[in-house]
JSON list of C-alpha atoms in Angstrom, two decimals:
[
{"chain": "J", "resi": 1, "resn": "GLN", "atom": "CA", "xyz": [-110.08, 88.02, 58.93]},
{"chain": "J", "resi": 2, "resn": "LYS", "atom": "CA", "xyz": [-111.52, 91.12, 57.35]},
{"chain": "J", "resi": 3, "resn": "GLU", "atom": "CA", "xyz": [-112.52, 90.93, 53.72]},
{"chain": "J", "resi": 4, "resn": "VAL", "atom": "CA", "xyz": [-110.90, 94.24, 52.88]},
{"chain": "J", "resi": 5, "resn": "GLU", "atom": "CA", "xyz": [-108.06, 95.90, 54.76]},
{"chain": "J", "resi": 6, "resn": "GLN", "atom": "CA", "xyz": [-106.98, 99.52, 54.57]},
{"chain": "J", "resi": 7, "resn": "ASN", "atom": "CA", "xyz": [-104.75, 101.70, 56.70]},
{"chain": "J", "resi": 8, "resn": "SER", "atom": "CA", "xyz": [-107.08, 104.10, 58.46]},
{"chain": "J", "resi": 9, "resn": "GLY", "atom": "CA", "xyz": [-104.55, 106.91, 58.32]},
{"chain": "J", "resi": 10, "resn": "PRO", "atom": "CA", "xyz": [-104.73, 109.78, 58.58]},
{"chain": "J", "resi": 11, "resn": "LEU", "atom": "CA", "xyz": [-102.53, 110.29, 55.56]},
{"chain": "J", "resi": 12, "resn": "SER", "atom": "CA", "xyz": [-101.25, 113.82, 55.08]},
{"chain": "J", "resi": 13, "resn": "VAL", "atom": "CA", "xyz": [-99.59, 115.03, 51.90]},
{"chain": "J", "resi": 14, "resn": "PRO", "atom": "CA", "xyz": [-98.65, 118.52, 50.75]},
{"chain": "J", "resi": 15, "resn": "GLU", "atom": "CA", "xyz": [-100.54, 120.12, 47.89]},
{"chain": "J", "resi": 16, "resn": "GLY", "atom": "CA", "xyz": [-99.14, 119.00, 44.55]},
{"chain": "J", "resi": 17, "resn": "ALA", "atom": "CA", "xyz": [-97.71, 115.74, 45.88]},
{"chain": "J", "resi": 18, "resn": "ILE", "atom": "CA", "xyz": [-98.77, 112.21, 45.02]},
{"chain": "J", "resi": 19, "resn": "ALA", "atom": "CA", "xyz": [-101.09, 110.51, 47.51]},
{"chain": "J", "resi": 20, "resn": "SER", "atom": "CA", "xyz": [-100.90, 106.73, 47.59]},
{"chain": "J", "resi": 21, "resn": "LEU", "atom": "CA", "xyz": [-103.74, 104.74, 49.12]},
{"chain": "J", "resi": 22, "resn": "ASN", "atom": "CA", "xyz": [-103.51, 100.99, 49.56]},
{"chain": "J", "resi": 23, "resn": "CYS", "atom": "CA", "xyz": [-105.89, 98.12, 50.06]},
{"chain": "J", "resi": 24, "resn": "THR", "atom": "CA", "xyz": [-105.64, 94.34, 50.37]},
{"chain": "J", "resi": 25, "resn": "TYR", "atom": "CA", "xyz": [-108.45, 91.82, 50.12]},
{"chain": "J", "resi": 26, "resn": "SER", "atom": "CA", "xyz": [-108.89, 88.25, 51.23]},
{"chain": "J", "resi": 27, "resn": "ASP", "atom": "CA", "xyz": [-111.06, 86.60, 48.55]},
{"chain": "J", "resi": 28, "resn": "ARG", "atom": "CA", "xyz": [-108.78, 85.52, 45.71]},
{"chain": "J", "resi": 29, "resn": "GLY", "atom": "CA", "xyz": [-111.83, 84.99, 43.51]},
{"chain": "J", "resi": 30, "resn": "SER", "atom": "CA", "xyz": [-112.85, 88.66, 43.60]},
{"chain": "J", "resi": 31, "resn": "GLN", "atom": "CA", "xyz": [-113.17, 90.13, 40.15]},
{"chain": "J", "resi": 32, "resn": "SER", "atom": "CA", "xyz": [-114.07, 93.78, 40.57]},
{"chain": "J", "resi": 33, "resn": "PHE", "atom": "CA", "xyz": [-112.60, 96.52, 42.71]},
{"chain": "J", "resi": 34, "resn": "PHE", "atom": "CA", "xyz": [-113.66, 100.04, 43.47]},
{"chain": "J", "resi": 35, "resn": "TRP", "atom": "CA", "xyz": [-112.60, 103.22, 45.14]},
{"chain": "J", "resi": 36, "resn": "TYR", "atom": "CA", "xyz": [-115.19, 105.45, 46.73]},
{"chain": "J", "resi": 37, "resn": "ARG", "atom": "CA", "xyz": [-114.55, 108.94, 48.06]},
{"chain": "J", "resi": 38, "resn": "GLN", "atom": "CA", "xyz": [-116.51, 110.23, 51.04]},
{"chain": "J", "resi": 39, "resn": "TYR", "atom": "CA", "xyz": [-116.40, 113.81, 52.19]},
{"chain": "J", "resi": 40, "resn": "SER", "atom": "CA", "xyz": [-117.23, 114.32, 55.84]},
{"chain": "J", "resi": 41, "resn": "GLY", "atom": "CA", "xyz": [-120.96, 113.94, 56.43]},
{"chain": "J", "resi": 42, "resn": "LYS", "atom": "CA", "xyz": [-121.66, 113.19, 52.78]},
{"chain": "J", "resi": 43, "resn": "SER", "atom": "CA", "xyz": [-122.44, 110.08, 50.78]},
{"chain": "J", "resi": 44, "resn": "PRO", "atom": "CA", "xyz": [-119.74, 107.77, 49.44]},
{"chain": "J", "resi": 45, "resn": "GLU", "atom": "CA", "xyz": [-119.16, 108.46, 45.73]},
{"chain": "J", "resi": 46, "resn": "LEU", "atom": "CA", "xyz": [-117.67, 106.01, 43.25]},
{"chain": "J", "resi": 47, "resn": "ILE", "atom": "CA", "xyz": [-114.54, 107.49, 41.67]},
{"chain": "J", "resi": 48, "resn": "MET", "atom": "CA", "xyz": [-112.71, 104.53, 40.17]},
{"chain": "J", "resi": 49, "resn": "SER", "atom": "CA", "xyz": [-113.36, 100.94, 39.22]},
{"chain": "J", "resi": 50, "resn": "ILE", "atom": "CA", "xyz": [-110.85, 98.36, 38.00]},
{"chain": "J", "resi": 51, "resn": "TYR", "atom": "CA", "xyz": [-111.35, 94.81, 36.83]},
{"chain": "J", "resi": 52, "resn": "SER", "atom": "CA", "xyz": [-108.06, 93.59, 35.37]},
{"chain": "J", "resi": 53, "resn": "ASN", "atom": "CA", "xyz": [-104.45, 93.57, 36.47]},
{"chain": "J", "resi": 54, "resn": "GLY", "atom": "CA", "xyz": [-102.46, 96.69, 35.78]},
{"chain": "J", "resi": 55, "resn": "ASP", "atom": "CA", "xyz": [-103.15, 100.39, 35.87]},
{"chain": "J", "resi": 56, "resn": "LYS", "atom": "CA", "xyz": [-106.24, 102.36, 35.00]},
{"chain": "J", "resi": 57, "resn": "GLU", "atom": "CA", "xyz": [-105.95, 106.12, 34.71]},
{"chain": "J", "resi": 58, "resn": "ASP", "atom": "CA", "xyz": [-108.69, 108.71, 34.92]},
{"chain": "J", "resi": 59, "resn": "GLY", "atom": "CA", "xyz": [-107.47, 112.28, 35.09]},
{"chain": "J", "resi": 60, "resn": "ARG", "atom": "CA", "xyz": [-105.34, 112.71, 38.20]},
{"chain": "J", "resi": 61, "resn": "PHE", "atom": "CA", "xyz": [-106.43, 109.30, 39.54]},
{"chain": "J", "resi": 62, "resn": "THR", "atom": "CA", "xyz": [-104.75, 105.98, 38.81]},
{"chain": "J", "resi": 63, "resn": "ALA", "atom": "CA", "xyz": [-106.03, 102.68, 40.15]},
{"chain": "J", "resi": 64, "resn": "GLN", "atom": "CA", "xyz": [-103.64, 99.76, 40.27]},
{"chain": "J", "resi": 65, "resn": "LEU", "atom": "CA", "xyz": [-104.60, 96.12, 40.65]},
{"chain": "J", "resi": 66, "resn": "ASN", "atom": "CA", "xyz": [-102.44, 93.08, 41.37]},
{"chain": "J", "resi": 67, "resn": "LYS", "atom": "CA", "xyz": [-104.63, 90.02, 41.76]},
{"chain": "J", "resi": 68, "resn": "ALA", "atom": "CA", "xyz": [-101.71, 87.72, 42.53]},
{"chain": "J", "resi": 69, "resn": "SER", "atom": "CA", "xyz": [-100.86, 89.84, 45.55]},
{"chain": "J", "resi": 70, "resn": "GLN", "atom": "CA", "xyz": [-104.51, 90.61, 46.27]},
{"chain": "J", "resi": 71, "resn": "TYR", "atom": "CA", "xyz": [-103.65, 94.25, 46.32]},
{"chain": "J", "resi": 72, "resn": "VAL", "atom": "CA", "xyz": [-105.32, 97.34, 44.90]},
{"chain": "J", "resi": 73, "resn": "SER", "atom": "CA", "xyz": [-104.17, 100.92, 45.21]},
{"chain": "J", "resi": 74, "resn": "LEU", "atom": "CA", "xyz": [-105.20, 104.42, 44.27]},
{"chain": "J", "resi": 75, "resn": "LEU", "atom": "CA", "xyz": [-102.74, 107.13, 43.31]},
{"chain": "J", "resi": 76, "resn": "ILE", "atom": "CA", "xyz": [-103.78, 110.76, 43.27]},
{"chain": "J", "resi": 77, "resn": "ARG", "atom": "CA", "xyz": [-101.37, 112.97, 41.35]},
{"chain": "J", "resi": 78, "resn": "ASP", "atom": "CA", "xyz": [-101.05, 116.70, 41.94]},
{"chain": "J", "resi": 79, "resn": "SER", "atom": "CA", "xyz": [-103.09, 116.40, 45.13]},
{"chain": "J", "resi": 80, "resn": "GLN", "atom": "CA", "xyz": [-105.41, 119.29, 45.85]},
{"chain": "J", "resi": 81, "resn": "PRO", "atom": "CA", "xyz": [-106.96, 120.39, 49.15]},
{"chain": "J", "resi": 82, "resn": "SER", "atom": "CA", "xyz": [-110.31, 119.43, 47.64]},
{"chain": "J", "resi": 83, "resn": "ASP", "atom": "CA", "xyz": [-109.08, 115.82, 47.57]},
{"chain": "J", "resi": 84, "resn": "SER", "atom": "CA", "xyz": [-109.15, 115.77, 51.37]},
{"chain": "J", "resi": 85, "resn": "ALA", "atom": "CA", "xyz": [-111.68, 113.07, 52.19]},
{"chain": "J", "resi": 86, "resn": "THR", "atom": "CA", "xyz": [-111.96, 109.45, 53.30]},
{"chain": "J", "resi": 87, "resn": "TYR", "atom": "CA", "xyz": [-111.23, 106.96, 50.54]},
{"chain": "J", "resi": 88, "resn": "LEU", "atom": "CA", "xyz": [-113.02, 103.62, 50.75]},
{"chain": "J", "resi": 89, "resn": "CYS", "atom": "CA", "xyz": [-111.78, 100.52, 49.00]},
{"chain": "J", "resi": 90, "resn": "ALA", "atom": "CA", "xyz": [-114.55, 98.12, 47.98]},
{"chain": "J", "resi": 91, "resn": "VAL", "atom": "CA", "xyz": [-114.32, 94.62, 46.57]},
{"chain": "J", "resi": 92, "resn": "ASN", "atom": "CA", "xyz": [-117.10, 92.66, 44.89]},
{"chain": "J", "resi": 93, "resn": "SER", "atom": "CA", "xyz": [-117.05, 89.11, 46.25]},
{"chain": "J", "resi": 94, "resn": "ASN", "atom": "CA", "xyz": [-120.66, 87.94, 45.78]},
{"chain": "J", "resi": 95, "resn": "ASN", "atom": "CA", "xyz": [-121.43, 91.13, 47.60]},
{"chain": "J", "resi": 96, "resn": "LEU", "atom": "CA", "xyz": [-119.76, 94.49, 47.96]},
{"chain": "J", "resi": 97, "resn": "PHE", "atom": "CA", "xyz": [-117.31, 94.55, 50.89]},
{"chain": "J", "resi": 98, "resn": "PHE", "atom": "CA", "xyz": [-115.78, 97.79, 52.08]},
{"chain": "J", "resi": 99, "resn": "GLY", "atom": "CA", "xyz": [-112.62, 98.61, 53.95]},
{"chain": "J", "resi": 100, "resn": "THR", "atom": "CA", "xyz": [-112.68, 100.99, 56.88]},
{"chain": "J", "resi": 101, "resn": "GLY", "atom": "CA", "xyz": [-111.37, 103.80, 54.70]},
{"chain": "J", "resi": 102, "resn": "THR", "atom": "CA", "xyz": [-108.23, 105.94, 54.69]},
{"chain": "J", "resi": 103, "resn": "ARG", "atom": "CA", "xyz": [-108.57, 109.56, 55.68]},
{"chain": "J", "resi": 104, "resn": "LEU", "atom": "CA", "xyz": [-106.53, 111.80, 53.40]},
{"chain": "J", "resi": 105, "resn": "THR", "atom": "CA", "xyz": [-105.62, 115.38, 54.20]},
{"chain": "J", "resi": 106, "resn": "VAL", "atom": "CA", "xyz": [-103.97, 117.52, 51.54]},
{"chain": "J", "resi": 107, "resn": "ILE", "atom": "CA", "xyz": [-102.14, 120.41, 53.16]},
{"chain": "J", "resi": 108, "resn": "PRO", "atom": "CA", "xyz": [-102.13, 123.71, 51.20]},
{"chain": "K", "resi": 1, "resn": "GLU", "atom": "CA", "xyz": [-131.82, 113.79, 38.51]},
{"chain": "K", "resi": 2, "resn": "ALA", "atom": "CA", "xyz": [-132.47, 113.54, 42.24]},
{"chain": "K", "resi": 3, "resn": "GLY", "atom": "CA", "xyz": [-130.07, 111.39, 44.19]},
{"chain": "K", "resi": 4, "resn": "VAL", "atom": "CA", "xyz": [-130.76, 108.86, 46.90]},
{"chain": "K", "resi": 5, "resn": "THR", "atom": "CA", "xyz": [-132.45, 110.58, 49.79]},
{"chain": "K", "resi": 6, "resn": "GLN", "atom": "CA", "xyz": [-132.63, 109.36, 53.35]},
{"chain": "K", "resi": 7, "resn": "PHE", "atom": "CA", "xyz": [-134.68, 110.50, 56.31]},
{"chain": "K", "resi": 8, "resn": "PRO", "atom": "CA", "xyz": [-134.08, 111.35, 59.08]},
{"chain": "K", "resi": 9, "resn": "SER", "atom": "CA", "xyz": [-130.50, 112.55, 58.84]},
{"chain": "K", "resi": 10, "resn": "HIS", "atom": "CA", "xyz": [-130.06, 112.01, 62.57]},
{"chain": "K", "resi": 11, "resn": "SER", "atom": "CA", "xyz": [-132.18, 110.27, 65.14]},
{"chain": "K", "resi": 12, "resn": "VAL", "atom": "CA", "xyz": [-131.54, 110.07, 68.87]},
{"chain": "K", "resi": 13, "resn": "ILE", "atom": "CA", "xyz": [-133.62, 107.54, 70.77]},
{"chain": "K", "resi": 14, "resn": "GLU", "atom": "CA", "xyz": [-133.48, 105.65, 74.02]},
{"chain": "K", "resi": 15, "resn": "LYS", "atom": "CA", "xyz": [-132.78, 101.98, 74.33]},
{"chain": "K", "resi": 16, "resn": "GLY", "atom": "CA", "xyz": [-135.98, 100.00, 73.83]},
{"chain": "K", "resi": 17, "resn": "GLN", "atom": "CA", "xyz": [-137.62, 102.55, 71.57]},
{"chain": "K", "resi": 18, "resn": "THR", "atom": "CA", "xyz": [-138.45, 102.08, 67.91]},
{"chain": "K", "resi": 19, "resn": "VAL", "atom": "CA", "xyz": [-137.00, 103.97, 64.97]},
{"chain": "K", "resi": 20, "resn": "THR", "atom": "CA", "xyz": [-137.91, 103.83, 61.30]},
{"chain": "K", "resi": 21, "resn": "LEU", "atom": "CA", "xyz": [-135.48, 104.99, 58.66]},
{"chain": "K", "resi": 22, "resn": "ARG", "atom": "CA", "xyz": [-136.61, 105.80, 55.16]},
{"chain": "K", "resi": 23, "resn": "CYS", "atom": "CA", "xyz": [-134.80, 105.66, 51.84]},
{"chain": "K", "resi": 24, "resn": "ASP", "atom": "CA", "xyz": [-135.96, 107.01, 48.50]},
{"chain": "K", "resi": 25, "resn": "PRO", "atom": "CA", "xyz": [-133.77, 105.56, 45.73]},
{"chain": "K", "resi": 26, "resn": "ILE", "atom": "CA", "xyz": [-133.04, 107.18, 42.41]},
{"chain": "K", "resi": 27, "resn": "SER", "atom": "CA", "xyz": [-136.12, 106.87, 40.22]},
{"chain": "K", "resi": 28, "resn": "GLY", "atom": "CA", "xyz": [-135.98, 103.77, 38.05]},
{"chain": "K", "resi": 29, "resn": "HIS", "atom": "CA", "xyz": [-133.38, 101.96, 40.14]},
{"chain": "K", "resi": 30, "resn": "ASP", "atom": "CA", "xyz": [-134.65, 98.46, 40.83]},
{"chain": "K", "resi": 31, "resn": "ASN", "atom": "CA", "xyz": [-131.85, 97.59, 43.23]},
{"chain": "K", "resi": 32, "resn": "LEU", "atom": "CA", "xyz": [-131.87, 99.06, 46.70]},
{"chain": "K", "resi": 33, "resn": "TYR", "atom": "CA", "xyz": [-129.33, 98.27, 49.39]},
{"chain": "K", "resi": 34, "resn": "TRP", "atom": "CA", "xyz": [-129.02, 99.01, 53.07]},
{"chain": "K", "resi": 35, "resn": "TYR", "atom": "CA", "xyz": [-125.61, 99.28, 54.68]},
{"chain": "K", "resi": 36, "resn": "ARG", "atom": "CA", "xyz": [-124.51, 100.23, 58.18]},
{"chain": "K", "resi": 37, "resn": "ARG", "atom": "CA", "xyz": [-121.35, 101.75, 59.54]},
{"chain": "K", "resi": 38, "resn": "VAL", "atom": "CA", "xyz": [-120.65, 101.40, 63.23]},
{"chain": "K", "resi": 39, "resn": "MET", "atom": "CA", "xyz": [-118.09, 103.90, 64.54]},
{"chain": "K", "resi": 40, "resn": "GLY", "atom": "CA", "xyz": [-114.56, 102.91, 63.63]},
{"chain": "K", "resi": 41, "resn": "LYS", "atom": "CA", "xyz": [-115.69, 99.96, 61.57]},
{"chain": "K", "resi": 42, "resn": "GLU", "atom": "CA", "xyz": [-116.23, 99.36, 57.89]},
{"chain": "K", "resi": 43, "resn": "ILE", "atom": "CA", "xyz": [-119.46, 99.90, 56.01]},
{"chain": "K", "resi": 44, "resn": "LYS", "atom": "CA", "xyz": [-121.28, 96.57, 56.21]},
{"chain": "K", "resi": 45, "resn": "PHE", "atom": "CA", "xyz": [-124.00, 95.15, 54.02]},
{"chain": "K", "resi": 46, "resn": "LEU", "atom": "CA", "xyz": [-127.41, 94.60, 55.58]},
{"chain": "K", "resi": 47, "resn": "LEU", "atom": "CA", "xyz": [-129.73, 93.65, 52.75]},
{"chain": "K", "resi": 48, "resn": "HIS", "atom": "CA", "xyz": [-130.58, 94.01, 49.09]},
{"chain": "K", "resi": 49, "resn": "PHE", "atom": "CA", "xyz": [-133.95, 94.51, 47.41]},
{"chain": "K", "resi": 50, "resn": "VAL", "atom": "CA", "xyz": [-134.69, 93.94, 43.76]},
{"chain": "K", "resi": 51, "resn": "LYS", "atom": "CA", "xyz": [-137.88, 95.89, 43.26]},
{"chain": "K", "resi": 52, "resn": "GLU", "atom": "CA", "xyz": [-140.07, 94.82, 46.19]},
{"chain": "K", "resi": 53, "resn": "SER", "atom": "CA", "xyz": [-138.37, 91.45, 46.76]},
{"chain": "K", "resi": 54, "resn": "LYS", "atom": "CA", "xyz": [-135.62, 90.78, 49.27]},
{"chain": "K", "resi": 55, "resn": "GLN", "atom": "CA", "xyz": [-132.77, 89.38, 47.18]},
{"chain": "K", "resi": 56, "resn": "ASP", "atom": "CA", "xyz": [-130.32, 88.97, 50.04]},
{"chain": "K", "resi": 57, "resn": "GLU", "atom": "CA", "xyz": [-130.83, 89.74, 53.71]},
{"chain": "K", "resi": 58, "resn": "SER", "atom": "CA", "xyz": [-127.82, 87.86, 55.01]},
{"chain": "K", "resi": 59, "resn": "GLY", "atom": "CA", "xyz": [-126.37, 90.95, 56.62]},
{"chain": "K", "resi": 60, "resn": "MET", "atom": "CA", "xyz": [-129.32, 91.73, 58.86]},
{"chain": "K", "resi": 61, "resn": "PRO", "atom": "CA", "xyz": [-127.97, 91.41, 62.41]},
{"chain": "K", "resi": 62, "resn": "ASN", "atom": "CA", "xyz": [-131.07, 89.99, 64.10]},
{"chain": "K", "resi": 63, "resn": "ASN", "atom": "CA", "xyz": [-134.86, 89.97, 64.08]},
{"chain": "K", "resi": 64, "resn": "ARG", "atom": "CA", "xyz": [-135.06, 93.40, 65.68]},
{"chain": "K", "resi": 65, "resn": "PHE", "atom": "CA", "xyz": [-134.41, 94.78, 62.20]},
{"chain": "K", "resi": 66, "resn": "LEU", "atom": "CA", "xyz": [-137.19, 94.79, 59.61]},
{"chain": "K", "resi": 67, "resn": "ALA", "atom": "CA", "xyz": [-136.84, 96.17, 56.12]},
{"chain": "K", "resi": 68, "resn": "GLU", "atom": "CA", "xyz": [-139.64, 96.70, 53.65]},
{"chain": "K", "resi": 69, "resn": "ARG", "atom": "CA", "xyz": [-139.99, 98.03, 50.15]},
{"chain": "K", "resi": 70, "resn": "THR", "atom": "CA", "xyz": [-143.66, 97.98, 49.36]},
{"chain": "K", "resi": 71, "resn": "GLY", "atom": "CA", "xyz": [-144.38, 98.70, 45.72]},
{"chain": "K", "resi": 72, "resn": "GLY", "atom": "CA", "xyz": [-140.74, 98.60, 44.83]},
{"chain": "K", "resi": 73, "resn": "THR", "atom": "CA", "xyz": [-140.17, 102.29, 45.39]},
{"chain": "K", "resi": 74, "resn": "TYR", "atom": "CA", "xyz": [-139.02, 103.68, 48.73]},
{"chain": "K", "resi": 75, "resn": "SER", "atom": "CA", "xyz": [-137.79, 101.45, 51.52]},
{"chain": "K", "resi": 76, "resn": "THR", "atom": "CA", "xyz": [-138.00, 101.57, 55.29]},
{"chain": "K", "resi": 77, "resn": "LEU", "atom": "CA", "xyz": [-135.74, 100.01, 57.88]},
{"chain": "K", "resi": 78, "resn": "LYS", "atom": "CA", "xyz": [-137.27, 99.62, 61.31]},
{"chain": "K", "resi": 79, "resn": "VAL", "atom": "CA", "xyz": [-135.34, 98.84, 64.45]},
{"chain": "K", "resi": 80, "resn": "GLN", "atom": "CA", "xyz": [-137.52, 97.58, 67.27]},
{"chain": "K", "resi": 81, "resn": "PRO", "atom": "CA", "xyz": [-136.56, 97.60, 70.09]},
{"chain": "K", "resi": 82, "resn": "ALA", "atom": "CA", "xyz": [-133.35, 99.54, 69.61]},
{"chain": "K", "resi": 83, "resn": "GLU", "atom": "CA", "xyz": [-130.23, 98.54, 71.54]},
{"chain": "K", "resi": 84, "resn": "LEU", "atom": "CA", "xyz": [-127.08, 100.52, 72.25]},
{"chain": "K", "resi": 85, "resn": "GLU", "atom": "CA", "xyz": [-125.05, 98.55, 69.68]},
{"chain": "K", "resi": 86, "resn": "ASP", "atom": "CA", "xyz": [-127.43, 99.63, 66.93]},
{"chain": "K", "resi": 87, "resn": "SER", "atom": "CA", "xyz": [-125.91, 103.11, 66.98]},
{"chain": "K", "resi": 88, "resn": "GLY", "atom": "CA", "xyz": [-124.21, 104.00, 63.74]},
{"chain": "K", "resi": 89, "resn": "VAL", "atom": "CA", "xyz": [-124.81, 105.45, 60.31]},
{"chain": "K", "resi": 90, "resn": "TYR", "atom": "CA", "xyz": [-127.28, 103.62, 58.10]},
{"chain": "K", "resi": 91, "resn": "PHE", "atom": "CA", "xyz": [-126.64, 104.10, 54.39]},
{"chain": "K", "resi": 92, "resn": "CYS", "atom": "CA", "xyz": [-129.02, 103.37, 51.59]},
{"chain": "K", "resi": 93, "resn": "ALA", "atom": "CA", "xyz": [-127.79, 102.87, 48.04]},
{"chain": "K", "resi": 94, "resn": "SER", "atom": "CA", "xyz": [-129.43, 102.13, 44.72]},
{"chain": "K", "resi": 95, "resn": "SER", "atom": "CA", "xyz": [-128.38, 100.96, 41.29]},
{"chain": "K", "resi": 96, "resn": "HIS", "atom": "CA", "xyz": [-129.73, 99.93, 37.92]},
{"chain": "K", "resi": 97, "resn": "TRP", "atom": "CA", "xyz": [-130.33, 96.17, 37.49]},
{"chain": "K", "resi": 98, "resn": "ASP", "atom": "CA", "xyz": [-127.53, 95.74, 34.98]},
{"chain": "K", "resi": 99, "resn": "ARG", "atom": "CA", "xyz": [-125.02, 97.49, 37.22]},
{"chain": "K", "resi": 100, "resn": "MET", "atom": "CA", "xyz": [-125.60, 95.29, 40.24]},
{"chain": "K", "resi": 101, "resn": "VAL", "atom": "CA", "xyz": [-122.23, 93.61, 39.94]},
{"chain": "K", "resi": 102, "resn": "THR", "atom": "CA", "xyz": [-120.26, 96.65, 38.87]},
{"chain": "K", "resi": 103, "resn": "GLY", "atom": "CA", "xyz": [-120.09, 98.24, 42.28]},
{"chain": "K", "resi": 104, "resn": "GLU", "atom": "CA", "xyz": [-121.59, 101.40, 40.87]},
{"chain": "K", "resi": 105, "resn": "LEU", "atom": "CA", "xyz": [-123.88, 102.13, 43.75]},
{"chain": "K", "resi": 106, "resn": "PHE", "atom": "CA", "xyz": [-125.33, 105.54, 44.38]},
{"chain": "K", "resi": 107, "resn": "PHE", "atom": "CA", "xyz": [-125.38, 106.23, 48.09]},
{"chain": "K", "resi": 108, "resn": "GLY", "atom": "CA", "xyz": [-127.48, 108.51, 50.19]},
{"chain": "K", "resi": 109, "resn": "GLU", "atom": "CA", "xyz": [-125.91, 110.68, 52.86]},
{"chain": "K", "resi": 110, "resn": "GLY", "atom": "CA", "xyz": [-126.94, 108.27, 55.57]},
{"chain": "K", "resi": 111, "resn": "SER", "atom": "CA", "xyz": [-129.13, 108.32, 58.64]},
{"chain": "K", "resi": 112, "resn": "ARG", "atom": "CA", "xyz": [-127.17, 108.62, 61.85]},
{"chain": "K", "resi": 113, "resn": "LEU", "atom": "CA", "xyz": [-128.78, 106.67, 64.69]},
{"chain": "K", "resi": 114, "resn": "THR", "atom": "CA", "xyz": [-127.80, 107.27, 68.27]},
{"chain": "K", "resi": 115, "resn": "VAL", "atom": "CA", "xyz": [-129.25, 104.95, 70.89]},
{"chain": "K", "resi": 116, "resn": "LEU", "atom": "CA", "xyz": [-128.84, 106.17, 74.47]}
]
C-alpha cells in the first residue's frame, strides 16, 4: 500500500473556477501535511502546510485536513492559467512521503 | 539567495557506466536530502545528510549508489555501474536544521538520468 495516494489526473478546470485536489495517506500517526507545486521541468515548491484538522487559507489556496478520514485536500479558488502545474501531496511520517502528483490544467 | 543547484541537468549514459550527480544546497542549510522520481511513480526518499553525516540512508536502493557530503557543503551521488532501472529524475533538497520536520524543503530542479 502506498503511503500517499493522489489521482494523477489530468484535472482540467476553466479559468476562474475552483480546482479541488485530493490526497489520502496511510499512516494514521502522521502529523504534518504539505502541498508542493511543480511546474514542468522545475523544482517542487512548497505552497501550503497544515498540521491540525480543519481549513487553512492562504490567498486563493485553502488546505483542508481530516485526520480521522486520513484525507487532505487543496482548493484553488479563482483558478488562473498560471496555476497549471503538478501538485504533489506530501506527508511527514518519520520521513517525507510524496504522492505521484495531480496534473492541473487551467483553461483560459 | 541562491537556490539549490544540481548538475548535470541531464545525463545520458550506457548501462554499466558510472555517473556522478552533484548538489549544492542553499548556503547554511545543514540538512541535505536526495530523492528520486522514476517515470510515473512518486518522488521517493533516498537519503538524508546532516552536515557531513548520513542521518538516514534507508532509501538507497542498493550498493551501486554512493552518496557523499565531504565538509558538509555540496553532495555527490554516484551510481556505479548504472542499470536501466536507475533512469529517472534525481532531486536534491535542503533545509535548515530546525525545519527538518516541517516539510519545508527547498528542492533543486533535478538531474535527469537516462540509462540506455
